[in-house]
Structure formats: structure tokens, C-alpha cells
Amino acid sequence: MDRKILGISGGIAVIIAVVAVMLFTPNLESTPIQKHNEKIGLVINAPHSAISLQDLNQIYSEASSTGIGRSNVYLFWNIVEPVRGEYDWKQSDVLMSFNKNNDLKVTLFFSVINGETLGPFPNWIGKPSLNAIGEDRLVNILDAILSRYDIIDTVVIAGETESQFRYHEQNIPVYKELFNGVYAKLKEKHPDVQIGNGFALHNVLNKNLEHIVSDLAIGDFVAFSYFPVDTLNDIVKTPEEAKVDLEKTFEIIHDKKIGLFEVSWSTSDFVGGNETSQQLFLEKSFEFYTENESKIEFFTWYRQYDRPDGTCVIDKPEIANQTLTVGGGSGLGSSEYIMERLSHYICNSGLLSVDGTPKSSWNEFKNQIELIN
């Protein structure tokens, strides 16, 4: 998923480069326009990489008008602390300001584990192994972020965690020790912030990795992203079957709340999607939420806008920073084949098209939140 860089890539880096004066600050008071449900979220993204602050302000306002009460921010260590002990808040201040001004809480994704890779880390850290990341260094950076932004009430430290340990289960105790140490120290300073790890539910189910999730069910909650796809990134579920997949989270996790970090359904016919099935799954996913609300920490839909085809997979750091291995023959099952489908899936998973035209799911999303509120 390109979630790991979405929060700072959807035009933000361009904005930082071209705007000399910050128009928003992280301390502006928000002016709520309507009731916002803090458990319901939307990943807010721009449809293009080059966008103005005025346009981004409109995008956030548009998202906030649905009644959501939170969004995800994907913030990386190498961006915030490029030099040891020296913080760069320019990009994160923009993001957090838009969230605060629209009365949105923030689920922070901080990429210690990013699927099969670790980081990205600042150059001064290098490329550490899990046992060399440094508990105190991780506590210091997260404490700095949480102290600066009081709208962050939830932190996902690791994402697609199952992929990191699929072939390296011997490293699970190392990560548990790191997480538990960081958790204890952060809770002393920020007792109201909920902290957990994330897993890709479709990967877990497709590859029979439930035992890894159960073993790493530590912290305050267990977060899940979900695509209704097979291992080739083709949509193979009906909306009803996808709801059953969501229900399986409670079979895997028995004693903690779950967080639905990124729930999605693509409308790309390239991978077997369409607007009708997206709307039906959105209805089913909200049905799942209302039936299990007391056991759910948060529910966030992925994402607001489509992006132009071919612009999404490069956002995923572990893809962008590696050379893909292409298989022989037709390419079926090769990385190139799989990534092509992932790109189509992600680029067409929004509730609004690239030009802003609402899909049927956009109105359904607003209606569902209104019913809950």
C-alpha cells in the first residue's frame, strides 16, 4: 500500500517547496461546523502531486463536511529528524494544521516496520536491524511528535507487520521487547495516547499468518488494513465475503480492540472492481462497524480521491527503493504483474474521481456517518 507516504506526498512536498510563508500554524483554534465522530476516519489525499494550499484547504474542508472525526497522517523519522536531535516540522506542521483546523483527531503511522522493510530511517541512523534501532531514540522522537501535536490520540508504530516476520519469526521476541519498552515509556508521558501495530488483513488471510498477528497482539489495540484481493492484487471477494473477512479479526484477536486503519475497495475494472461493488462493500463495512462498535477503536476508509493511473505504486518506499524481480513467461505472478495490479487498485480506491466527480460511494459514506451520528 502507498499509505506509508500518502500523508506527505499528496502535494505536500511540492507545497513546502513553493510556498515561502506558512499560512497555517499548528496552534490555530479549530471551529467545528458540525458534529464529528472521532471513531470514523478518512484518509485525506490530493488527486494530484502538485496542488496549492488553497486547494488542499478545500480538500480537507470537503472531507470534514462528511462528519468524520479523524484522519491518518503518515510521518517518517527521516523527515522529522534528518539530523540527530534537530527536528524539521515544516511538512508535519502543514498536515497537522489542516487536521486541527477541521476538528480532526489524528491516527499517526510511524514507520519503524514497513512491511518487509524497516524505516525509512534518517541517514544518521543508517540501516539498523531491529535490535539496533534503539529504544530511547525511538521514544525521544515519538515523544517530540506527541508533545507538539495534541490532536494525535492514536499511534501505529509498525505497518504490514506480518510481512516483516513471515520468514523471520525468530525476530518476533526482539520486536516485542522493543515495542514494550517504548510503549511503557511513552505511556508515562502520554497516558491518553493509544499505541499499537498494524497488519494487512488480506495478507494475513491469504498467507495463513494469523499466528503472527496473535503473537504480536501487544499494546492498546491491533490495527488492520484491508483490500478484498488475492495474492496477485485482483479483487476476488464479494462485498458480503469481504465483511466476513473483517469479522475474522475477532477470531484472531480475542482480548483487545481492533482498529480498522485502511478499509478499501477499488473501482478499477483492471483488477475486477467497479462503483457498484465499492458502494455495496462500504455499506457492509459500516454494517460491520455498527454491529461491533464497542470492540472497535477506530474505523478509517482508504481514501478520499483517486489518483491518475500509474502514479501510485512508486509511493510505496519498499517498492520505490528496490529493483523489482520480473518473472519469466507471461509475467503472471511476477513482481511486475503484481505491482501493476496494486497500482491500479490504489489509484482507483477513492470515493471521488481524479476530477472530483463523486462516486456513488461518496454520498453513501456521508449517509452512513449521518446514521451513526
GROMACS .gro file of C-alpha atoms in nm:
model
  373
    1MET     CA    1   0.000   0.000   0.000
    2ASP     CA    2   0.111   0.352  -0.063
    3ARG     CA    3  -0.028   0.457   0.272
    4LYS     CA    4   0.324   0.493   0.410
    5ILE     CA    5   0.392   0.808   0.218
    6LEU     CA    6   0.048   0.938   0.129
    7GLY     CA    7   0.032   1.189   0.410
    8ILE     CA    8   0.335   1.381   0.293
    9SER     CA    9   0.326   1.309  -0.077
   10GLY     CA   10  -0.017   1.421  -0.192
   11GLY     CA   11   0.113   1.761  -0.291
   12ILE     CA   12   0.261   1.849   0.047
   13ALA     CA   13   0.625   1.828  -0.056
   14VAL     CA   14   0.550   2.048  -0.355
   15ILE     CA   15   0.370   2.297  -0.136
   16ILE     CA   16   0.662   2.316   0.103
   17ALA     CA   17   0.895   2.387  -0.185
   18VAL     CA   18   0.692   2.665  -0.343
   19VAL     CA   19   0.527   2.843  -0.052
   20ALA     CA   20   0.758   3.077   0.136
   21VAL     CA   21   0.521   3.167   0.419
   22MET     CA   22   0.317   2.920   0.620
   23LEU     CA   23  -0.049   3.012   0.602
   24PHE     CA   24  -0.146   2.784   0.886
   25THR     CA   25   0.013   2.708   1.221
   26PRO     CA   26  -0.037   2.406   1.446
   27ASN     CA   27  -0.181   2.620   1.722
   28LEU     CA   28  -0.480   2.771   1.539
   29GLU     CA   29  -0.808   2.706   1.713
   30SER     CA   30  -1.048   2.483   1.523
   31THR     CA   31  -1.404   2.593   1.452
   32PRO     CA   32  -1.625   2.286   1.432
   33ILE     CA   33  -1.905   2.324   1.181
   34GLN     CA   34  -2.092   2.006   1.263
   35LYS     CA   35  -2.078   1.702   1.484
   36HIS     CA   36  -1.772   1.491   1.411
   37ASN     CA   37  -1.745   1.123   1.500
   38GLU     CA   38  -1.392   1.070   1.632
   39LYS     CA   39  -1.405   0.695   1.570
   40ILE     CA   40  -1.479   0.734   1.199
   41GLY     CA   41  -1.198   0.847   0.971
   42LEU     CA   42  -1.099   0.905   0.610
   43VAL     CA   43  -0.753   0.905   0.456
   44ILE     CA   44  -0.742   1.255   0.310
   45ASN     CA   45  -0.535   1.281  -0.007
   46ALA     CA   46  -0.495   1.513  -0.302
   47PRO     CA   47  -0.578   1.386  -0.654
   48HIS     CA   48  -0.252   1.524  -0.796
   49SER     CA   49   0.103   1.569  -0.669
   50ALA     CA   50   0.111   1.944  -0.746
   51ILE     CA   51  -0.155   2.134  -0.558
   52SER     CA   52  -0.192   2.470  -0.384
   53LEU     CA   53  -0.256   2.532  -0.016
   54GLN     CA   54  -0.593   2.678  -0.111
   55ASP     CA   55  -0.687   2.357  -0.293
   56LEU     CA   56  -0.564   2.145  -0.006
   57ASN     CA   57  -0.766   2.353   0.236
   58GLN     CA   58  -1.074   2.282   0.026
   59ILE     CA   59  -0.997   1.909   0.018
   60TYR     CA   60  -0.975   1.895   0.398
   61SER     CA   61  -1.292   2.100   0.435
   62GLU     CA   62  -1.469   1.868   0.194
   63ALA     CA   63  -1.357   1.563   0.391
   64SER     CA   64  -1.452   1.720   0.723
   65SER     CA   65  -1.801   1.801   0.594
   66THR     CA   66  -1.882   1.429   0.583
   67GLY     CA   67  -1.884   1.413   0.962
   68ILE     CA   68  -1.559   1.220   1.004
   69GLY     CA   69  -1.363   1.290   1.318
   70ARG     CA   70  -1.016   1.167   1.226
   71SER     CA   71  -0.765   1.108   0.951
   72ASN     CA   72  -0.438   0.920   0.912
   73VAL     CA   73  -0.104   1.101   0.895
   74TYR     CA   74   0.192   0.903   0.764
   75LEU     CA   75   0.501   1.059   0.916
   76PHE     CA   76   0.853   0.924   0.882
   77TRP     CA   77   1.157   0.954   1.103
   78ASN     CA   78   1.388   1.066   0.823
   79ILE     CA   79   1.159   1.362   0.750
   80VAL     CA   80   1.113   1.477   1.111
   81GLU     CA   81   1.469   1.429   1.244
   82PRO     CA   82   1.703   1.449   0.945
   83VAL     CA   83   1.989   1.550   1.179
   84ARG     CA   84   2.020   1.385   1.518
   85GLY     CA   85   1.848   1.598   1.780
   86GLU     CA   86   1.734   1.857   1.522
   87TYR     CA   87   1.370   1.846   1.421
   88ASP     CA   88   1.218   1.968   1.096
   89TRP     CA   89   0.847   2.035   1.142
   90LYS     CA   90   0.770   2.213   0.813
   91GLN     CA   91   0.584   1.931   0.643
   92SER     CA   92   0.417   1.790   0.951
   93ASP     CA   93   0.302   2.136   1.066
   94VAL     CA   94   0.110   2.177   0.741
   95LEU     CA   95  -0.059   1.840   0.776
   96MET     CA   96  -0.141   1.876   1.142
   97SER     CA   97  -0.272   2.230   1.092
   98PHE     CA   98  -0.522   2.118   0.832
   99ASN     CA   99  -0.639   1.839   1.059
  100LYS     CA  100  -0.668   2.063   1.363
  101ASN     CA  101  -0.845   2.341   1.176
  102ASN     CA  102  -1.104   2.088   1.063
  103ASP     CA  103  -1.156   1.942   1.410
  104LEU     CA  104  -1.000   1.607   1.322
  105LYS     CA  105  -0.811   1.374   1.552
  106VAL     CA  106  -0.509   1.201   1.402
  107THR     CA  107  -0.402   0.840   1.378
  108LEU     CA  108  -0.025   0.861   1.333
  109PHE     CA  109   0.156   0.597   1.132
  110PHE     CA  110   0.522   0.599   1.229
  111SER     CA  111   0.714   0.361   1.009
  112VAL     CA  112   0.950   0.155   1.223
  113ILE     CA  113   0.833  -0.152   1.035
  114ASN     CA  114   0.707  -0.101   0.682
  115GLY     CA  115   0.613  -0.444   0.555
  116GLU     CA  116   0.922  -0.636   0.450
  117THR     CA  117   1.145  -0.333   0.516
  118LEU     CA  118   1.237  -0.123   0.818
  119GLY     CA  119   1.213   0.254   0.826
  120PRO     CA  120   1.277   0.474   0.639
  121PHE     CA  121   1.532   0.597   0.891
  122PRO     CA  122   1.745   0.915   0.887
  123ASN     CA  123   2.091   0.883   0.737
  124TRP     CA  124   2.246   0.934   1.080
  125ILE     CA  125   2.087   0.609   1.196
  126GLY     CA  126   2.177   0.418   0.884
  127LYS     CA  127   2.002   0.088   0.817
  128PRO     CA  128   1.974  -0.072   1.159
  129SER     CA  129   1.846  -0.417   1.243
  130LEU     CA  130   1.552  -0.441   1.484
  131ASN     CA  131   1.776  -0.478   1.787
  132ALA     CA  132   1.986  -0.177   1.683
  133ILE     CA  133   1.709   0.080   1.635
  134GLY     CA  134   1.744   0.200   1.992
  135GLU     CA  135   1.455   0.213   2.238
  136ASP     CA  136   1.547   0.556   2.378
  137ARG     CA  137   1.595   0.708   2.033
  138LEU     CA  138   1.250   0.587   1.927
  139VAL     CA  139   1.092   0.713   2.248
  140ASN     CA  140   1.255   1.054   2.204
  141ILE     CA  141   1.126   1.110   1.851
  142LEU     CA  142   0.774   0.990   1.928
  143ASP     CA  143   0.765   1.198   2.245
  144ALA     CA  144   0.869   1.505   2.045
  145ILE     CA  145   0.590   1.444   1.792
  146LEU     CA  146   0.322   1.375   2.052
  147SER     CA  147   0.427   1.676   2.261
  148ARG     CA  148   0.398   1.906   1.959
  149TYR     CA  149   0.067   1.777   1.824
  150ASP     CA  150  -0.206   1.724   2.082
  151ILE     CA  151  -0.454   1.606   1.817
  152ILE     CA  152  -0.267   1.275   1.783
  153ASP     CA  153  -0.454   1.027   2.001
  154THR     CA  154  -0.350   0.705   1.830
  155VAL     CA  155  -0.012   0.577   1.709
  156VAL     CA  156   0.055   0.281   1.479
  157ILE     CA  157   0.426   0.211   1.517
  158ALA     CA  158   0.457  -0.071   1.263
  159GLY     CA  159   0.260  -0.144   0.945
  160GLU     CA  160   0.208  -0.468   0.749
  161THR     CA  161   0.393  -0.620   1.040
  162GLU     CA  162   0.308  -0.974   0.931
  163SER     CA  163   0.528  -0.936   0.621
  164GLN     CA  164   0.833  -0.845   0.830
  165PHE     CA  165   0.814  -1.167   1.030
  166ARG     CA  166   0.671  -1.409   0.774
  167TYR     CA  167   1.011  -1.566   0.715
  168HIS     CA  168   1.181  -1.435   1.028
  169GLU     CA  169   0.963  -1.540   1.319
  170GLN     CA  170   1.277  -1.574   1.532
  171ASN     CA  171   1.289  -1.192   1.540
  172ILE     CA  172   0.944  -1.153   1.694
  173PRO     CA  173   1.078  -1.153   2.055
  174VAL     CA  174   1.326  -0.880   1.959
  175TYR     CA  175   1.048  -0.655   1.831
  176LYS     CA  176   0.821  -0.731   2.125
  177GLU     CA  177   1.094  -0.622   2.365
  178LEU     CA  178   1.148  -0.300   2.167
  179PHE     CA  179   0.777  -0.225   2.144
  180ASN     CA  180   0.703  -0.297   2.509
  181GLY     CA  181   0.989  -0.075   2.625
  182VAL     CA  182   0.881   0.212   2.401
  183TYR     CA  183   0.518   0.163   2.499
  184ALA     CA  184   0.588   0.180   2.873
  185LYS     CA  185   0.797   0.497   2.847
  186LEU     CA  186   0.555   0.676   2.615
  187LYS     CA  187   0.259   0.588   2.836
  188GLU     CA  188   0.429   0.760   3.128
  189LYS     CA  189   0.441   1.084   2.929
  190HIS     CA  190   0.128   1.047   2.716
  191PRO     CA  191  -0.113   0.819   2.906
  192ASP     CA  192  -0.414   0.905   2.689
  193VAL     CA  193  -0.249   0.813   2.358
  194GLN     CA  194  -0.336   0.465   2.230
  195ILE     CA  195  -0.044   0.270   2.079
  196GLY     CA  196  -0.044  -0.044   1.865
  197ASN     CA  197   0.077  -0.218   1.548
  198GLY     CA  198  -0.082  -0.265   1.208
  199PHE     CA  199  -0.133  -0.571   0.986
  200ALA     CA  200  -0.269  -0.618   0.634
  201LEU     CA  201  -0.567  -0.846   0.694
  202HIS     CA  202  -0.578  -0.967   0.333
  203ASN     CA  203  -0.211  -1.073   0.353
  204VAL     CA  204  -0.272  -1.244   0.684
  205LEU     CA  205  -0.566  -1.444   0.549
  206ASN     CA  206  -0.418  -1.517   0.206
  207LYS     CA  207  -0.090  -1.644   0.352
  208ASN     CA  208  -0.216  -1.805   0.675
  209LEU     CA  209  -0.026  -1.569   0.903
  210GLU     CA  210  -0.286  -1.541   1.177
  211HIS     CA  211  -0.042  -1.681   1.434
  212ILE     CA  212   0.196  -1.387   1.378
  213VAL     CA  213  -0.083  -1.139   1.447
  214SER     CA  214  -0.186  -1.325   1.762
  215ASP     CA  215   0.174  -1.332   1.884
  216LEU     CA  216   0.211  -0.957   1.825
  217ALA     CA  217  -0.123  -0.851   1.970
  218ILE     CA  218   0.050  -0.609   2.208
  219GLY     CA  219  -0.026  -0.252   2.307
  220ASP     CA  220  -0.371  -0.096   2.330
  221PHE     CA  221  -0.520  -0.223   2.003
  222VAL     CA  222  -0.441  -0.418   1.687
  223ALA     CA  223  -0.485  -0.228   1.362
  224PHE     CA  224  -0.580  -0.379   1.027
  225SER     CA  225  -0.579  -0.254   0.672
  226TYR     CA  226  -0.796  -0.444   0.424
  227PHE     CA  227  -0.809  -0.492   0.046
  228PRO     CA  228  -1.052  -0.761  -0.086
  229VAL     CA  229  -0.778  -0.912  -0.303
  230ASP     CA  230  -0.583  -1.229  -0.362
  231THR     CA  231  -0.204  -1.254  -0.368
  232LEU     CA  232  -0.199  -1.107  -0.720
  233ASN     CA  233  -0.394  -0.797  -0.606
  234ASP     CA  234  -0.707  -0.891  -0.801
  235ILE     CA  235  -1.042  -0.839  -0.630
  236VAL     CA  236  -1.179  -1.188  -0.564
  237LYS     CA  237  -1.434  -1.123  -0.289
  238THR     CA  238  -1.797  -1.023  -0.297
  239PRO     CA  239  -1.890  -0.741  -0.057
  240GLU     CA  240  -2.059  -0.998   0.164
  241GLU     CA  241  -1.748  -1.219   0.169
  242ALA     CA  242  -1.533  -0.915   0.246
  243LYS     CA  243  -1.747  -0.842   0.550
  244VAL     CA  244  -1.684  -1.199   0.667
  245ASP     CA  245  -1.311  -1.129   0.634
  246LEU     CA  246  -1.349  -0.828   0.863
  247GLU     CA  247  -1.531  -1.045   1.116
  248LYS     CA  248  -1.235  -1.282   1.123
  249THR     CA  249  -1.032  -1.016   1.304
  250PHE     CA  250  -1.217  -1.109   1.623
  251GLU     CA  251  -1.122  -1.474   1.576
  252ILE     CA  252  -0.755  -1.374   1.553
  253ILE     CA  253  -0.766  -1.117   1.835
  254HIS     CA  254  -0.965  -1.204   2.144
  255ASP     CA  255  -0.868  -0.967   2.420
  256LYS     CA  256  -0.803  -0.630   2.256
  257LYS     CA  257  -0.987  -0.377   2.049
  258ILE     CA  258  -0.920  -0.370   1.679
  259GLY     CA  259  -0.861  -0.061   1.469
  260LEU     CA  260  -0.958  -0.056   1.102
  261PHE     CA  261  -0.672   0.153   0.972
  262GLU     CA  262  -0.740   0.148   0.597
  263VAL     CA  263  -1.054  -0.020   0.466
  264SER     CA  264  -1.092  -0.004   0.088
  265TRP     CA  265  -1.247  -0.129  -0.233
  266SER     CA  266  -1.114  -0.022  -0.572
  267THR     CA  267  -1.335   0.071  -0.867
  268SER     CA  268  -1.070  -0.026  -1.125
  269ASP     CA  269  -1.204  -0.281  -1.373
  270PHE     CA  270  -0.839  -0.375  -1.436
  271VAL     CA  271  -0.844  -0.563  -1.103
  272GLY     CA  272  -1.212  -0.657  -1.107
  273GLY     CA  273  -1.361  -0.357  -0.929
  274ASN     CA  274  -1.650  -0.123  -1.007
  275GLU     CA  275  -1.853   0.152  -0.841
  276THR     CA  276  -2.145  -0.073  -0.754
  277SER     CA  277  -1.935  -0.324  -0.562
  278GLN     CA  278  -1.747  -0.042  -0.388
  279GLN     CA  279  -2.072   0.108  -0.263
  280LEU     CA  280  -2.204  -0.230  -0.152
  281PHE     CA  281  -1.886  -0.303   0.042
  282LEU     CA  282  -1.892   0.040   0.201
  283GLU     CA  283  -2.243  -0.039   0.326
  284LYS     CA  284  -2.128  -0.379   0.452
  285SER     CA  285  -1.823  -0.237   0.625
  286PHE     CA  286  -2.032   0.021   0.810
  287GLU     CA  287  -2.273  -0.257   0.898
  288PHE     CA  288  -1.978  -0.443   1.048
  289TYR     CA  289  -1.878  -0.130   1.238
  290THR     CA  290  -2.223  -0.068   1.390
  291GLU     CA  291  -2.255  -0.434   1.492
  292ASN     CA  292  -1.918  -0.428   1.669
  293GLU     CA  293  -1.865  -0.064   1.767
  294SER     CA  294  -1.775  -0.138   2.128
  295LYS     CA  295  -1.486  -0.358   2.013
  296ILE     CA  296  -1.350  -0.117   1.752
  297GLU     CA  297  -1.101   0.157   1.838
  298PHE     CA  298  -1.139   0.341   1.506
  299PHE     CA  299  -1.268   0.285   1.153
  300THR     CA  300  -1.095   0.470   0.867
  301TRP     CA  301  -1.182   0.445   0.500
  302TYR     CA  302  -0.899   0.449   0.245
  303ARG     CA  303  -0.916   0.705   0.066
  304GLN     CA  304  -1.083   1.030  -0.044
  305TYR     CA  305  -0.955   1.084  -0.402
  306ASP     CA  306  -0.843   0.868  -0.690
  307ARG     CA  307  -0.502   0.937  -0.839
  308PRO     CA  308  -0.404   0.913  -1.210
  309ASP     CA  309  -0.323   0.556  -1.311
  310GLY     CA  310   0.046   0.478  -1.291
  311THR     CA  311   0.123   0.725  -1.012
  312CYS     CA  312   0.058   0.516  -0.701
  313VAL     CA  313   0.294   0.222  -0.658
  314ILE     CA  314   0.605   0.443  -0.667
  315ASP     CA  315   0.476   0.599  -0.344
  316LYS     CA  316   0.546   0.275  -0.160
  317PRO     CA  317   0.901   0.305  -0.020
  318GLU     CA  318   0.981  -0.064  -0.026
  319ILE     CA  319   0.891  -0.068  -0.395
  320ALA     CA  320   1.044   0.263  -0.494
  321ASN     CA  321   1.376   0.181  -0.333
  322GLN     CA  322   1.420  -0.165  -0.477
  323THR     CA  323   1.462  -0.319  -0.820
  324LEU     CA  324   1.166  -0.543  -0.893
  325THR     CA  325   1.234  -0.902  -0.987
  326VAL     CA  326   1.040  -0.982  -1.302
  327GLY     CA  327   0.949  -1.344  -1.364
  328GLY     CA  328   0.966  -1.523  -1.697
  329GLY     CA  329   0.694  -1.621  -1.942
  330SER     CA  330   0.378  -1.411  -1.930
  331GLY     CA  331   0.483  -1.243  -1.607
  332LEU     CA  332   0.190  -1.393  -1.419
  333GLY     CA  333   0.287  -1.395  -1.055
  334SER     CA  334   0.596  -1.183  -1.110
  335SER     CA  335   0.656  -0.869  -0.908
  336GLU     CA  336   0.587  -0.657  -1.214
  337TYR     CA  337   0.249  -0.822  -1.266
  338ILE     CA  338   0.155  -0.789  -0.900
  339MET     CA  339   0.272  -0.427  -0.871
  340GLU     CA  340   0.080  -0.331  -1.184
  341ARG     CA  341  -0.238  -0.452  -1.019
  342LEU     CA  342  -0.154  -0.288  -0.691
  343SER     CA  343  -0.107   0.042  -0.873
  344HIS     CA  344  -0.445   0.017  -1.046
  345TYR     CA  345  -0.610  -0.088  -0.721
  346ILE     CA  346  -0.471   0.200  -0.518
  347CYS     CA  347  -0.513   0.471  -0.781
  348ASN     CA  348  -0.883   0.392  -0.813
  349SER     CA  349  -0.973   0.331  -0.449
  350GLY     CA  350  -1.101   0.682  -0.375
  351LEU     CA  351  -1.459   0.791  -0.317
  352LEU     CA  352  -1.407   1.080  -0.560
  353SER     CA  353  -1.256   1.058  -0.907
  354VAL     CA  354  -0.942   1.249  -1.002
  355ASP     CA  355  -1.152   1.538  -1.138
  356GLY     CA  356  -1.361   1.549  -0.821
  357THR     CA  357  -1.668   1.372  -0.959
  358PRO     CA  358  -1.834   1.186  -0.670
  359LYS     CA  359  -1.873   0.811  -0.700
  360SER     CA  360  -2.190   0.660  -0.559
  361SER     CA  361  -1.989   0.564  -0.250
  362TRP     CA  362  -1.920   0.927  -0.162
  363ASN     CA  363  -2.283   1.001  -0.082
  364GLU     CA  364  -2.318   0.660   0.079
  365PHE     CA  365  -2.019   0.738   0.303
  366LYS     CA  366  -2.180   1.063   0.418
  367ASN     CA  367  -2.515   0.893   0.471
  368GLN     CA  368  -2.363   0.617   0.680
  369ILE     CA  369  -2.185   0.863   0.908
  370GLU     CA  370  -2.504   1.066   0.947
  371LEU     CA  371  -2.690   0.750   1.052
  372ILE     CA  372  -2.421   0.670   1.310
  373ASN     CA  373  -2.410   1.026   1.444
   0.00000   0.00000   0.00000
